[in-house]
PDB file of C-alpha atoms in Angstrom:
ATOM      1  CA  PRO C  14      -3.419 -11.836  13.427  1.00 74.00           C
ATOM      2  CA  ASP C  15      -5.157 -10.127  10.471  1.00 76.00           C
ATOM      3  CA  GLY C  16      -6.831 -13.574   9.541  1.00 76.00           C
ATOM      4  CA  VAL C  17      -8.086 -13.866  13.008  1.00 82.00           C
ATOM      5  CA  ALA C  18      -9.281 -10.365  13.073  1.00 83.00           C
ATOM      6  CA  ASP C  19     -11.105 -10.797   9.818  1.00 81.00           C
ATOM      7  CA  PHE C  20     -12.730 -14.149  10.926  1.00 81.00           C
ATOM      8  CA  LEU C  21     -13.956 -12.394  14.187  1.00 86.00           C
ATOM      9  CA  ALA C  22     -15.255  -9.373  12.287  1.00 85.00           C
ATOM     10  CA  SER C  23     -17.430 -11.767   9.947  1.00 84.00           C
ATOM     11  CA  ARG C  24     -18.985 -13.091  13.073  1.00 86.00           C
ATOM     12  CA  GLY C  25     -19.670  -9.777  14.562  1.00 89.00           C
ATOM     13  CA  ILE C  26     -17.102 -10.308  17.372  1.00 90.00           C
ATOM     14  CA  SER C  27     -14.946  -7.349  18.450  1.00 90.00           C
ATOM     15  CA  LEU C  28     -11.718  -7.786  20.535  1.00 91.00           C
ATOM     16  CA  PRO C  29      -8.823  -5.397  21.260  1.00 92.00           C
ATOM     17  CA  ARG C  30      -5.692  -6.052  18.885  1.00 90.00           C
ATOM     18  CA  GLY C  31      -3.365  -6.674  21.844  1.00 92.00           C
ATOM     19  CA  VAL C  32       0.457  -7.008  21.227  1.00 91.00           C
ATOM     20  CA  PRO C  33       2.398  -9.909  19.409  1.00 88.00           C
ATOM     21  CA  SER C  34       3.475 -11.430  22.697  1.00 88.00           C
ATOM     22  CA  ASP C  35       0.064 -12.060  23.983  1.00 90.00           C
ATOM     23  CA  THR C  36      -0.562 -15.702  24.768  1.00 84.00           C
ATOM     24  CA  GLY C  37      -3.491 -16.116  27.265  1.00 81.00           C
ATOM     25  CA  GLU C  38      -5.191 -12.790  26.705  1.00 87.00           C
ATOM     26  CA  ASP C  39      -8.541 -12.338  24.969  1.00 89.00           C
ATOM     27  CA  THR C  40      -7.128 -10.393  22.311  1.00 92.00           C
ATOM     28  CA  VAL C  41      -6.654 -10.778  18.432  1.00 90.00           C
ATOM     29  CA  CYS C  42      -2.797 -11.533  18.929  1.00 90.00           C
ATOM     30  CA  GLY C  43      -3.590 -13.900  21.737  1.00 90.00           C
ATOM     31  CA  LEU C  44      -6.123 -15.848  19.816  1.00 90.00           C
ATOM     32  CA  ALA C  45      -3.776 -15.924  16.789  1.00 86.00           C
ATOM     33  CA  ASN C  46      -0.951 -17.302  19.054  1.00 86.00           C
ATOM     34  CA  ARG C  47      -3.289 -19.895  20.704  1.00 87.00           C
ATOM     35  CA  GLN C  48      -4.308 -21.016  17.052  1.00 81.00           C
ATOM     36  CA  GLN C  49      -0.699 -21.275  16.064  1.00 77.00           C
ATOM     37  CA  GLN C  50       0.005 -23.465  19.074  1.00 79.00           C
ATOM     38  CA  LEU C  51      -2.841 -25.639  18.531  1.00 79.00           C
ATOM     39  CA  TYR C  52      -1.853 -26.100  14.802  1.00 69.00           C
ATOM     40  CA  ALA C  53       1.698 -26.905  15.949  1.00 67.00           C
ATOM     41  CA  ASP C  54       0.324 -29.542  18.465  1.00 72.00           C
ATOM     42  CA  LEU C  55      -1.832 -30.990  15.521  1.00 66.00           C
ATOM     43  CA  VAL C  56       1.063 -31.302  13.152  1.00 61.00           C
ATOM     44  CA  ASP C  57       3.159 -33.000  15.889  1.00 62.00           C
ATOM     45  CA  ARG C  58       0.480 -35.560  16.676  1.00 65.00           C
ATOM     46  CA  GLU C  59      -0.689 -36.305  12.999  1.00 59.00           C
ATOM     47  CA  VAL C  60       2.316 -35.921  10.750  1.00 59.00           C
ATOM     48  CA  PRO C  61       3.941 -39.322  12.028  1.00 58.00           C
ATOM     49  CA  LEU C  62       0.955 -41.102  10.719  1.00 58.00           C
ATOM     50  CA  PHE C  63       1.444 -39.747   7.114  1.00 66.00           C
ATOM     51  CA  GLY C  64       4.549 -42.003   6.297  1.00 74.00           C
ATOM     52  CA  ALA C  65       2.464 -44.722   4.766  1.00 80.00           C
ATOM     53  CA  MET C  66       0.353 -42.099   2.922  1.00 79.00           C
ATOM     54  CA  VAL C  67       3.289 -40.524   1.454  1.00 80.00           C
ATOM     55  CA  ALA C  68       4.517 -44.154   0.198  1.00 84.00           C
ATOM     56  CA  LEU C  69       1.123 -44.895  -1.237  1.00 86.00           C
ATOM     57  CA  ALA C  70       0.745 -41.450  -2.835  1.00 84.00           C
ATOM     58  CA  ARG C  71       4.241 -41.919  -4.520  1.00 86.00           C
ATOM     59  CA  LYS C  72       3.064 -45.415  -5.870  1.00 88.00           C
ATOM     60  CA  LEU C  73       0.120 -43.927  -7.387  1.00 89.00           C
ATOM     61  CA  ARG C  74       2.007 -41.194  -8.877  1.00 87.00           C
ATOM     62  CA  CYS C  75       4.110 -43.515 -10.586  1.00 88.00           C
ATOM     63  CA  ILE C  76       1.275 -45.152 -12.311  1.00 87.00           C
ATOM     64  CA  ASP C  77      -0.262 -41.673 -13.218  1.00 88.00           C
ATOM     65  CA  ALA C  78      -3.401 -42.334 -10.946  1.00 89.00           C
ATOM     66  CA  ALA C  79      -5.378 -39.117 -10.216  1.00 90.00           C
ATOM     67  CA  THR C  80      -5.491 -38.606  -6.469  1.00 90.00           C
ATOM     68  CA  ALA C  81      -7.162 -36.468  -3.893  1.00 88.00           C
ATOM     69  CA  THR C  82      -7.326 -36.230  -0.072  1.00 83.00           C
ATOM     70  CA  HIS C  83      -9.698 -34.553   2.194  1.00 77.00           C
ATOM     71  CA  SER C  84      -9.937 -33.888   5.825  1.00 71.00           C
ATOM     72  CA  SER C  85     -12.855 -32.621   7.968  1.00 64.00           C
ATOM     73  CA  SER C  86     -10.552 -30.324   9.831  1.00 61.00           C
ATOM     74  CA  PRO C  87      -9.302 -27.053   8.367  1.00 59.00           C
ATOM     75  CA  GLY C  88      -5.611 -26.876   7.219  1.00 61.00           C
ATOM     76  CA  CYS C  89      -5.461 -30.153   5.178  1.00 65.00           C
ATOM     77  CA  PRO C  90      -2.967 -28.590   2.568  1.00 65.00           C
ATOM     78  CA  GLN C  91      -0.866 -27.185   5.279  1.00 66.00           C
ATOM     79  CA  VAL C  92      -0.484 -30.365   7.184  1.00 65.00           C
ATOM     80  CA  SER C  93       0.119 -32.263   3.840  1.00 66.00           C
ATOM     81  CA  GLU C  94       2.984 -29.733   3.106  1.00 68.00           C
ATOM     82  CA  VAL C  95       4.588 -30.551   6.479  1.00 64.00           C
ATOM     83  CA  ALA C  96       3.974 -34.286   6.040  1.00 63.00           C
ATOM     84  CA  GLY C  97       5.706 -34.220   2.516  1.00 62.00           C
ATOM     85  CA  VAL C  98       2.640 -35.021   0.703  1.00 64.00           C
ATOM     86  CA  ASP C  99       2.134 -31.869  -1.134  1.00 66.00           C
ATOM     87  CA  GLY C 100       2.801 -32.138  -4.816  1.00 75.00           C
ATOM     88  CA  LEU C 101       2.115 -35.837  -4.748  1.00 80.00           C
ATOM     89  CA  LEU C 102      -1.685 -35.393  -4.684  1.00 83.00           C
ATOM     90  CA  ASP C 103      -3.795 -33.467  -7.401  1.00 89.00           C
ATOM     91  CA  VAL C 104      -6.503 -32.100  -5.074  1.00 86.00           C
ATOM     92  CA  TYR C 105      -6.635 -31.135  -1.391  1.00 81.00           C
ATOM     93  CA  ILE C 106      -9.965 -30.377   0.372  1.00 79.00           C
ATOM     94  CA  ASP C 107     -10.209 -29.342   3.968  1.00 72.00           C
ATOM     95  CA  GLY C 108     -12.955 -28.739   6.376  1.00 60.00           C
ATOM     96  CA  THR C 109     -13.372 -25.005   5.657  1.00 53.00           C
ATOM     97  CA  ALA C 110     -16.840 -25.912   3.940  1.00 46.00           C
ATOM     98  CA  ALA C 111     -17.952 -26.765   7.516  1.00 45.00           C
ATOM     99  CA  ASP C 112     -17.403 -23.039   8.589  1.00 44.00           C
ATOM    100  CA  GLY C 113     -20.745 -21.897  10.184  1.00 43.00           C
ATOM    101  CA  LEU C 114     -22.263 -25.365  10.261  1.00 43.00           C
ATOM    102  CA  SER C 115     -23.071 -27.128  13.412  1.00 43.00           C
ATOM    103  CA  ILE C 116     -22.556 -30.732  12.742  1.00 42.00           C
ATOM    104  CA  ALA C 117     -21.451 -31.970  16.218  1.00 44.00           C
ATOM    105  CA  GLY C 118     -24.013 -34.534  17.217  1.00 46.00           C
ATOM    106  CA  ASN C 119     -25.637 -34.735  13.916  1.00 52.00           C
ATOM    107  CA  PRO C 120     -24.599 -37.824  11.926  1.00 55.00           C
ATOM    108  CA  LEU C 121     -26.840 -36.749   8.813  1.00 62.00           C
ATOM    109  CA  LEU C 122     -24.910 -33.446   8.476  1.00 60.00           C
ATOM    110  CA  VAL C 123     -21.663 -35.219   8.955  1.00 60.00           C
ATOM    111  CA  VAL C 124     -22.426 -37.612   6.119  1.00 67.00           C
ATOM    112  CA  ARG C 125     -23.624 -34.885   3.927  1.00 73.00           C
ATOM    113  CA  LEU C 126     -20.577 -32.834   4.496  1.00 69.00           C
ATOM    114  CA  GLU C 127     -18.479 -35.923   3.746  1.00 74.00           C
ATOM    115  CA  ALA C 128     -20.333 -36.590   0.505  1.00 78.00           C
ATOM    116  CA  ALA C 129     -19.888 -33.116  -0.650  1.00 78.00           C
ATOM    117  CA  HIS C 130     -16.132 -33.446  -0.085  1.00 78.00           C
ATOM    118  CA  VAL C 131     -15.763 -36.811  -1.842  1.00 83.00           C
ATOM    119  CA  LEU C 132     -17.924 -35.743  -4.697  1.00 83.00           C
ATOM    120  CA  ASP C 133     -16.172 -32.504  -5.125  1.00 84.00           C
ATOM    121  CA  ALA C 134     -12.879 -34.465  -5.056  1.00 86.00           C
ATOM    122  CA  ALA C 135     -14.092 -36.756  -7.820  1.00 88.00           C
ATOM    123  CA  ARG C 136     -15.369 -33.442  -9.783  1.00 88.00           C
ATOM    124  CA  ARG C 137     -12.068 -31.678  -9.591  1.00 89.00           C
ATOM    125  CA  LEU C 138     -10.102 -34.763 -10.648  1.00 90.00           C
ATOM    126  CA  GLY C 139     -12.687 -35.275 -13.671  1.00 90.00           C
ATOM    127  CA  VAL C 140     -13.043 -38.925 -12.835  1.00 90.00           C
ATOM    128  CA  ASN C 141     -16.177 -41.067 -12.681  1.00 89.00           C
ATOM    129  CA  PRO C 142     -17.144 -42.338  -9.196  1.00 88.00           C
ATOM    130  CA  GLN C 143     -17.528 -45.828 -10.832  1.00 89.00           C
ATOM    131  CA  ARG C 144     -13.876 -45.929 -11.867  1.00 88.00           C
ATOM    132  CA  THR C 145     -12.745 -44.487  -8.481  1.00 90.00           C
ATOM    133  CA  VAL C 146     -11.402 -46.047  -5.305  1.00 92.00           C
ATOM    134  CA  ILE C 147     -12.144 -44.537  -1.885  1.00 91.00           C
ATOM    135  CA  VAL C 148      -9.852 -44.982   1.102  1.00 92.00           C
ATOM    136  CA  GLY C 149     -11.153 -43.841   4.462  1.00 87.00           C
ATOM    137  CA  ASP C 150     -11.006 -44.390   8.186  1.00 86.00           C
ATOM    138  CA  THR C 151     -14.420 -42.838   9.047  1.00 83.00           C
ATOM    139  CA  GLU C 152     -17.767 -44.440   9.003  1.00 84.00           C
ATOM    140  CA  ALA C 153     -19.375 -41.472   7.187  1.00 82.00           C
ATOM    141  CA  GLY C 154     -16.627 -41.663   4.434  1.00 83.00           C
ATOM    142  CA  LEU C 155     -17.197 -45.433   3.752  1.00 88.00           C
ATOM    143  CA  SER C 156     -20.879 -44.819   3.619  1.00 88.00           C
ATOM    144  CA  VAL C 157     -20.472 -42.280   1.068  1.00 87.00           C
ATOM    145  CA  GLY C 158     -18.266 -44.441  -1.084  1.00 88.00           C
ATOM    146  CA  ARG C 159     -20.890 -47.334  -0.846  1.00 88.00           C
ATOM    147  CA  ASP C 160     -23.928 -45.236  -1.465  1.00 87.00           C
ATOM    148  CA  GLY C 161     -22.179 -43.119  -4.205  1.00 86.00           C
ATOM    149  CA  GLY C 162     -21.584 -46.008  -6.271  1.00 87.00           C
ATOM    150  CA  PHE C 163     -17.733 -45.940  -6.005  1.00 90.00           C
ATOM    151  CA  ALA C 164     -15.887 -48.709  -7.677  1.00 91.00           C
ATOM    152  CA  PHE C 165     -14.105 -49.921  -4.396  1.00 92.00           C
ATOM    153  CA  VAL C 166     -14.091 -48.929  -0.778  1.00 93.00           C
ATOM    154  CA  ILE C 167     -11.064 -49.367   1.375  1.00 94.00           C
ATOM    155  CA  GLY C 168     -11.530 -48.858   5.210  1.00 93.00           C
ATOM    156  CA  VAL C 169      -8.514 -48.208   7.380  1.00 92.00           C
ATOM    157  CA  ASP C 170      -9.108 -49.607  10.810  1.00 92.00           C
ATOM    158  CA  ARG C 171      -7.216 -47.590  13.438  1.00 84.00           C
ATOM    159  CA  THR C 172      -9.520 -48.078  16.409  1.00 85.00           C
ATOM    160  CA  GLY C 173     -10.352 -51.822  16.143  1.00 87.00           C
ATOM    161  CA  CYS C 174     -13.686 -51.447  14.663  1.00 88.00           C
ATOM    162  CA  THR C 175     -13.215 -53.696  11.604  1.00 92.00           C
ATOM    163  CA  ASP C 176     -16.872 -54.920  11.716  1.00 93.00           C
ATOM    164  CA  ARG C 177     -18.435 -51.631  11.838  1.00 91.00           C
ATOM    165  CA  LEU C 178     -16.299 -50.414   8.831  1.00 93.00           C
ATOM    166  CA  PHE C 179     -17.496 -53.407   6.787  1.00 94.00           C
ATOM    167  CA  GLN C 180     -21.053 -52.622   7.863  1.00 92.00           C
ATOM    168  CA  ARG C 181     -20.731 -49.055   6.532  1.00 90.00           C
ATOM    169  CA  GLY C 182     -19.553 -50.114   3.253  1.00 91.00           C
ATOM    170  CA  ALA C 183     -15.918 -51.258   3.191  1.00 93.00           C
ATOM    171  CA  ASP C 184     -15.023 -53.735   0.529  1.00 94.00           C
ATOM    172  CA  VAL C 185     -11.893 -54.567   2.416  1.00 94.00           C
ATOM    173  CA  VAL C 186     -10.449 -53.293   5.724  1.00 94.00           C
ATOM    174  CA  VAL C 187      -6.670 -52.899   6.355  1.00 93.00           C
ATOM    175  CA  ALA C 188      -4.806 -51.853   9.393  1.00 91.00           C
ATOM    176  CA  ASP C 189      -2.601 -49.548   7.761  1.00 88.00           C
ATOM    177  CA  LEU C 190      -2.282 -47.668   4.505  1.00 87.00           C
ATOM    178  CA  ALA C 191       1.134 -49.662   4.183  1.00 86.00           C
ATOM    179  CA  ASP C 192      -1.077 -52.832   3.700  1.00 89.00           C
ATOM    180  CA  ILE C 193      -2.340 -51.470   0.239  1.00 89.00           C
ATOM    181  CA  ALA C 194      -0.539 -52.786  -2.817  1.00 86.00           C
ATOM    182  CA  VAL C 195      -0.595 -50.900  -5.874  1.00 86.00           C
ATOM    183  CA  ARG C 196      -0.659 -52.684  -9.166  1.00 77.00           C
ATOM    184  CA  THR C 197      -1.554 -51.756 -12.769  1.00 68.00           C
ATOM    185  CA  GLY C 198      -3.345 -53.782 -15.427  1.00 59.00           C
ATOM    186  CA  ASP C 199      -6.021 -53.462 -18.248  1.00 49.00           C
ATOM    187  CA  LYS C 200      -8.937 -54.874 -16.253  1.00 49.00           C
ATOM    188  CA  ARG C 201     -11.633 -52.691 -14.685  1.00 46.00           C
ATOM    189  CA  ILE C 202     -11.399 -52.549 -10.961  1.00 48.00           C
ATOM    190  CA  SER C 203     -14.781 -54.397 -10.585  1.00 44.00           C
ATOM    191  CA  GLU C 204     -13.391 -57.185 -12.733  1.00 47.00           C
ATOM    192  CA  ILE C 205     -10.354 -57.851 -10.422  1.00 43.00           C
ATOM    193  CA  PRO C 206     -11.144 -60.417  -7.733  1.00 45.00           C
ATOM    194  CA  ASN C 207      -8.657 -58.998  -5.073  1.00 45.00           C
ATOM    195  CA  PRO C 208      -7.568 -55.544  -6.280  1.00 44.00           C
ATOM    196  CA  LEU C 209      -5.739 -55.124  -2.806  1.00 45.00           C
ATOM    197  CA  LYS C 210      -3.370 -57.303  -0.841  1.00 40.00           C
ATOM    198  CA  SER C 211      -3.821 -56.944   2.787  1.00 36.00           C
ATOM    199  CA  TYR C 212      -0.918 -58.028   5.096  1.00 35.00           C
ATOM    200  CA  GLY C 213      -2.893 -57.912   8.271  1.00 33.00           C
TER     201      GLY C 213
END
């Protein structure tokens, strides 16, 4: 409840404290309980999708590849912890950078925020975009990879929009993270004809 109270206060909103058992009341405790329920629902819905992500992260860890993940939604580190990915990745970036921004219906702001996340991840990892692979399932993220000069852009098609992902900058599109094969070698990514193997 203290975090909710601080957030409301920062926006000039005042609500009664309420009691810990509040569930539907317009109180600080009521909002905190609703927030917790929404978070639990999110975890139940999203965590099953992370199995392939965990497997891929482990493969990349085995070859000492620097890795980062980001989500436009707040709570990326917490969800990653529940999914078992925490500790496997080097950098976690969530959507808290969007606090106070109205990006709904504004594609330009969505792309700018995505670019900020991706470039911040590369900066924190200390890597050069020209030596970095981006994996994403959003058009904005793929556009950032293409326009930012990243070495290879992998689109993950979860909605049957393969053509649009290619149009937005994907070099290859897979149906699932499990379709990505990791291999090592001395060649630069740009010199490898097919750095990934898709099992369609």
